[in-house]
mmCIF file of C-alpha atoms in Angstrom:
data_model
loop_
_atom_site.group_PDB
_atom_site.id
_atom_site.type_symbol
_atom_site.label_atom_id
_atom_site.label_comp_id
_atom_site.label_asym_id
_atom_site.label_seq_id
_atom_site.Cartn_x
_atom_site.Cartn_y
_atom_site.Cartn_z
ATOM 1 C CA MET P 1 -5.629 9.784 7.484
ATOM 2 C CA CYS P 2 -6.712 10.774 10.968
ATOM 3 C CA ASN P 3 -8.112 14.258 10.780
ATOM 4 C CA GLY P 4 -11.823 13.912 11.378
ATOM 5 C CA ILE P 5 -12.847 16.581 8.844
ATOM 6 C CA PHE P 6 -11.758 17.076 5.246
ATOM 7 C CA TYR P 7 -11.445 20.749 4.284
ATOM 8 C CA GLY P 8 -9.917 20.471 0.841
ATOM 9 C CA ILE P 9 -6.947 19.170 -1.128
ATOM 10 C CA LYS P 10 -4.393 21.591 0.360
ATOM 11 C CA VAL P 11 -5.356 20.794 3.953
ATOM 12 C CA MET P 12 -5.475 17.059 3.185
ATOM 13 C CA VAL P 13 -1.891 17.187 1.862
ATOM 14 C CA ILE P 14 -0.744 19.065 4.985
ATOM 15 C CA LEU P 15 -2.507 16.585 7.244
ATOM 16 C CA MET P 16 -1.080 13.611 5.327
ATOM 17 C CA LYS P 17 2.437 15.048 5.636
ATOM 18 C CA HIS P 18 1.777 15.716 9.314
ATOM 19 C CA GLU P 19 0.535 12.152 9.842
ATOM 20 C CA ASN P 20 3.626 10.717 8.143
ATOM 21 C CA GLU P 21 5.960 12.778 10.350
ATOM 22 C CA ILE P 22 4.156 11.662 13.501
ATOM 23 C CA PHE P 23 4.104 8.052 12.333
ATOM 24 C CA GLU P 24 7.856 8.053 11.635
ATOM 25 C CA LYS P 25 8.554 9.439 15.134
ATOM 26 C CA LEU P 26 6.257 6.816 16.707
ATOM 27 C CA LEU P 27 7.913 4.045 14.724
ATOM 28 C CA LYS P 28 11.369 5.137 15.941
ATOM 29 C CA PHE P 29 10.176 5.219 19.540
ATOM 30 C CA SER P 30 8.617 1.748 19.145
ATOM 31 C CA GLN P 31 11.909 0.405 17.829
ATOM 32 C CA LYS P 32 13.794 1.968 20.766
ATOM 33 C CA ALA P 33 11.402 0.207 23.137
ATOM 34 C CA VAL P 34 12.197 -3.140 21.496
ATOM 35 C CA LYS P 35 15.905 -2.554 22.089
ATOM 36 C CA LYS P 36 15.126 -2.033 25.778
ATOM 37 C CA ASN P 37 13.015 -5.218 25.858
ATOM 38 C CA GLN P 38 9.798 -3.217 26.297
ATOM 39 C CA VAL P 39 6.449 -3.733 24.563
ATOM 40 C CA PRO P 40 6.858 -1.568 21.440
ATOM 41 C CA ILE P 41 4.072 0.931 21.930
ATOM 42 C CA ALA P 42 4.679 4.632 21.371
ATOM 43 C CA ALA P 43 2.519 7.737 21.808
ATOM 44 C CA ALA P 44 2.769 11.392 20.806
ATOM 45 C CA VAL P 45 0.756 14.361 22.070
ATOM 46 C CA VAL P 46 0.349 16.900 19.281
ATOM 47 C CA ASP P 47 -0.706 20.516 19.814
ATOM 48 C CA LYS P 48 -3.071 22.581 17.660
ATOM 49 C CA ASN P 49 -0.090 23.788 15.574
ATOM 50 C CA ARG P 50 0.675 20.151 14.675
ATOM 51 C CA GLN P 51 3.826 20.108 16.825
ATOM 52 C CA ILE P 52 4.728 17.089 18.919
ATOM 53 C CA ILE P 53 4.873 18.317 22.516
ATOM 54 C CA GLY P 54 5.106 14.989 24.317
ATOM 55 C CA LEU P 55 6.504 11.578 23.369
ATOM 56 C CA GLY P 56 6.571 8.306 25.193
ATOM 57 C CA SER P 57 7.228 4.616 24.793
ATOM 58 C CA ASN P 58 6.465 1.830 27.259
ATOM 59 C CA LYS P 59 8.831 1.651 30.240
ATOM 60 C CA THR P 60 7.025 -0.698 32.587
ATOM 61 C CA ASN P 61 8.979 -2.969 34.893
ATOM 62 C CA LYS P 62 8.422 -5.191 37.925
ATOM 63 C CA LYS P 63 8.128 -2.166 40.217
ATOM 64 C CA ILE P 64 6.228 0.308 37.998
ATOM 65 C CA ILE P 65 3.245 -0.821 35.925
ATOM 66 C CA THR P 66 1.843 2.580 34.945
ATOM 67 C CA SER P 67 4.688 3.692 32.681
ATOM 68 C CA HIS P 68 2.724 3.205 29.487
ATOM 69 C CA ALA P 69 3.619 5.194 26.385
ATOM 70 C CA GLU P 70 0.454 7.293 26.576
ATOM 71 C CA ILE P 71 0.996 8.229 30.244
ATOM 72 C CA LEU P 72 4.611 9.244 29.582
ATOM 73 C CA ALA P 73 3.613 11.293 26.504
ATOM 74 C CA LEU P 74 0.828 13.024 28.472
ATOM 75 C CA ASN P 75 3.204 13.784 31.357
ATOM 76 C CA ALA P 76 5.803 15.224 28.971
ATOM 77 C CA ALA P 77 3.177 17.419 27.285
ATOM 78 C CA CYS P 78 1.816 18.635 30.634
ATOM 79 C CA LYS P 79 5.331 19.445 31.817
ATOM 80 C CA LYS P 80 6.090 21.345 28.607
ATOM 81 C CA LEU P 81 2.845 23.352 28.712
ATOM 82 C CA LYS P 82 2.906 23.667 32.537
ATOM 83 C CA THR P 83 -0.703 22.507 32.780
ATOM 84 C CA ASN P 84 -2.641 19.289 33.151
ATOM 85 C CA LYS P 85 -5.254 20.365 30.592
ATOM 86 C CA LEU P 86 -4.443 19.411 27.018
ATOM 87 C CA ASN P 87 -7.824 20.364 25.507
ATOM 88 C CA ASN P 88 -6.387 21.676 22.233
ATOM 89 C CA CYS P 89 -4.210 18.624 21.652
ATOM 90 C CA SER P 90 -4.562 15.230 20.033
ATOM 91 C CA ILE P 91 -2.824 11.992 20.888
ATOM 92 C CA TRP P 92 -1.414 9.550 18.364
ATOM 93 C CA ILE P 93 -0.675 6.003 19.499
ATOM 94 C CA THR P 94 0.748 2.993 17.686
ATOM 95 C CA VAL P 95 -1.705 0.658 19.469
ATOM 96 C CA GLU P 96 -5.234 1.186 20.791
ATOM 97 C CA PRO P 97 -5.009 2.463 24.392
ATOM 98 C CA CYS P 98 -5.882 0.399 27.452
ATOM 99 C CA MET P 99 -8.492 1.450 30.012
ATOM 100 C CA MET P 100 -5.937 3.203 32.229
ATOM 101 C CA CYS P 101 -4.477 5.213 29.375
ATOM 102 C CA LEU P 102 -7.864 6.088 27.915
ATOM 103 C CA GLY P 103 -8.873 7.394 31.336
ATOM 104 C CA ALA P 104 -5.724 9.534 31.537
ATOM 105 C CA ILE P 105 -6.302 10.852 28.007
ATOM 106 C CA PHE P 106 -9.887 11.706 28.896
ATOM 107 C CA ASN P 107 -8.841 13.389 32.158
ATOM 108 C CA ALA P 108 -6.235 15.481 30.320
ATOM 109 C CA GLY P 109 -9.028 16.918 28.174
ATOM 110 C CA ILE P 110 -7.886 15.366 24.918
ATOM 111 C CA ARG P 111 -10.812 14.590 22.635
ATOM 112 C CA HIS P 112 -9.006 13.493 19.488
ATOM 113 C CA ILE P 113 -7.293 10.084 19.491
ATOM 114 C CA CYS P 114 -5.606 8.413 16.530
ATOM 115 C CA TYR P 115 -4.242 4.880 16.743
ATOM 116 C CA PHE P 116 -2.809 2.490 14.159
ATOM 117 C CA LEU P 117 -3.371 -1.004 15.526
ATOM 118 C CA GLU P 118 -6.257 -2.525 17.483
ATOM 119 C CA ASN P 119 -5.530 -4.230 20.792
ATOM 120 C CA GLU P 120 -8.105 -6.991 21.110
ATOM 121 C CA LYS P 121 -6.749 -8.159 24.460
ATOM 122 C CA SER P 122 -6.759 -4.916 26.431
ATOM 123 C CA GLY P 123 -7.707 -2.098 24.055
ATOM 124 C CA PHE P 124 -10.492 0.026 25.434
ATOM 125 C CA ILE P 125 -11.895 1.869 22.433
ATOM 126 C CA LYS P 126 -13.082 -0.636 19.875
ATOM 127 C CA SER P 127 -14.748 -3.415 21.819
ATOM 128 C CA ASN P 128 -14.061 -3.194 25.530
ATOM 129 C CA HIS P 129 -15.122 0.335 26.413
ATOM 130 C CA THR P 130 -17.750 1.433 28.868
ATOM 131 C CA PHE P 131 -16.954 5.173 28.925
ATOM 132 C CA ASP P 132 -19.198 7.638 27.107
ATOM 133 C CA LEU P 133 -16.950 8.460 24.171
ATOM 134 C CA SER P 134 -19.621 10.359 22.225
ATOM 135 C CA LYS P 135 -17.836 13.707 22.690
ATOM 136 C CA MET P 136 -14.488 12.366 21.496
ATOM 137 C CA SER P 137 -13.209 12.101 17.968
ATOM 138 C CA ILE P 138 -11.681 8.653 17.571
ATOM 139 C CA HIS P 139 -10.404 7.255 14.334
ATOM 140 C CA LYS P 140 -8.830 3.886 13.531
ATOM 141 C CA VAL P 141 -6.170 4.754 10.975
ATOM 142 C CA LYS P 142 -6.748 2.543 7.957
ATOM 143 C CA ASP P 143 -3.396 2.689 6.242
ATOM 144 C CA PRO P 144 -2.408 -0.922 5.489
ATOM 145 C CA GLU P 145 1.286 -0.124 5.080
ATOM 146 C CA LYS P 146 1.577 1.733 8.381
ATOM 147 C CA ASN P 147 -0.693 -0.708 10.209
ATOM 148 C CA ASN P 148 1.409 -3.630 8.950
ATOM 149 C CA GLN P 149 4.635 -1.962 10.096
ATOM 150 C CA VAL P 150 3.248 -1.553 13.619
ATOM 151 C CA LYS P 151 1.868 -5.107 13.516
ATOM 152 C CA LYS P 152 5.260 -6.488 12.448
ATOM 153 C CA ILE P 153 7.072 -4.751 15.306
ATOM 154 C CA MET P 154 4.531 -6.112 17.800
ATOM 155 C CA LYS P 155 4.569 -9.610 16.319
ATOM 156 C CA ASP P 156 8.368 -9.797 16.195
ATOM 157 C CA PHE P 157 8.614 -8.595 19.776
ATOM 158 C CA PHE P 158 6.219 -11.209 21.138
ATOM 159 C CA LYS P 159 7.670 -13.961 18.954
ATOM 160 C CA LYS P 160 11.023 -13.295 20.612
ATOM 161 C CA LEU P 161 9.444 -13.755 24.051
ATOM 162 C CA ARG P 162 7.954 -17.170 23.260
#
């Protein structure tokens, strides 16, 4: 569960339900990306009321390389809130963000990041970071079932390419 602080059983149940709803939405967006021959990464910006206010899945192509899921979710949230400051929001991502996306998340004011799968090649939180992340709350979701579902989508996608 990606909540940072445990307040009690009731809050834990609410957060678990909330996490499951977000995960299901991310999974659907990842699967849509596969159908469009895109890397199946999805992101959701969630406000302080636990409402998804921005969603995105990868839409990169030969002419646009910055259309990552996180960037699209951030842009959607900024458009909805009519601001570029998302300080009271969190971002949930199926795969650990790259350097570009982590920079955008940081610049948007988000300090709470949840992701399901590590990205050893280009992830920028776990092993490749050089930013000072000490003021951010970052949690690797350790839910084997969910992590395996994301892993399977990624694996199947890249297997199809080879």
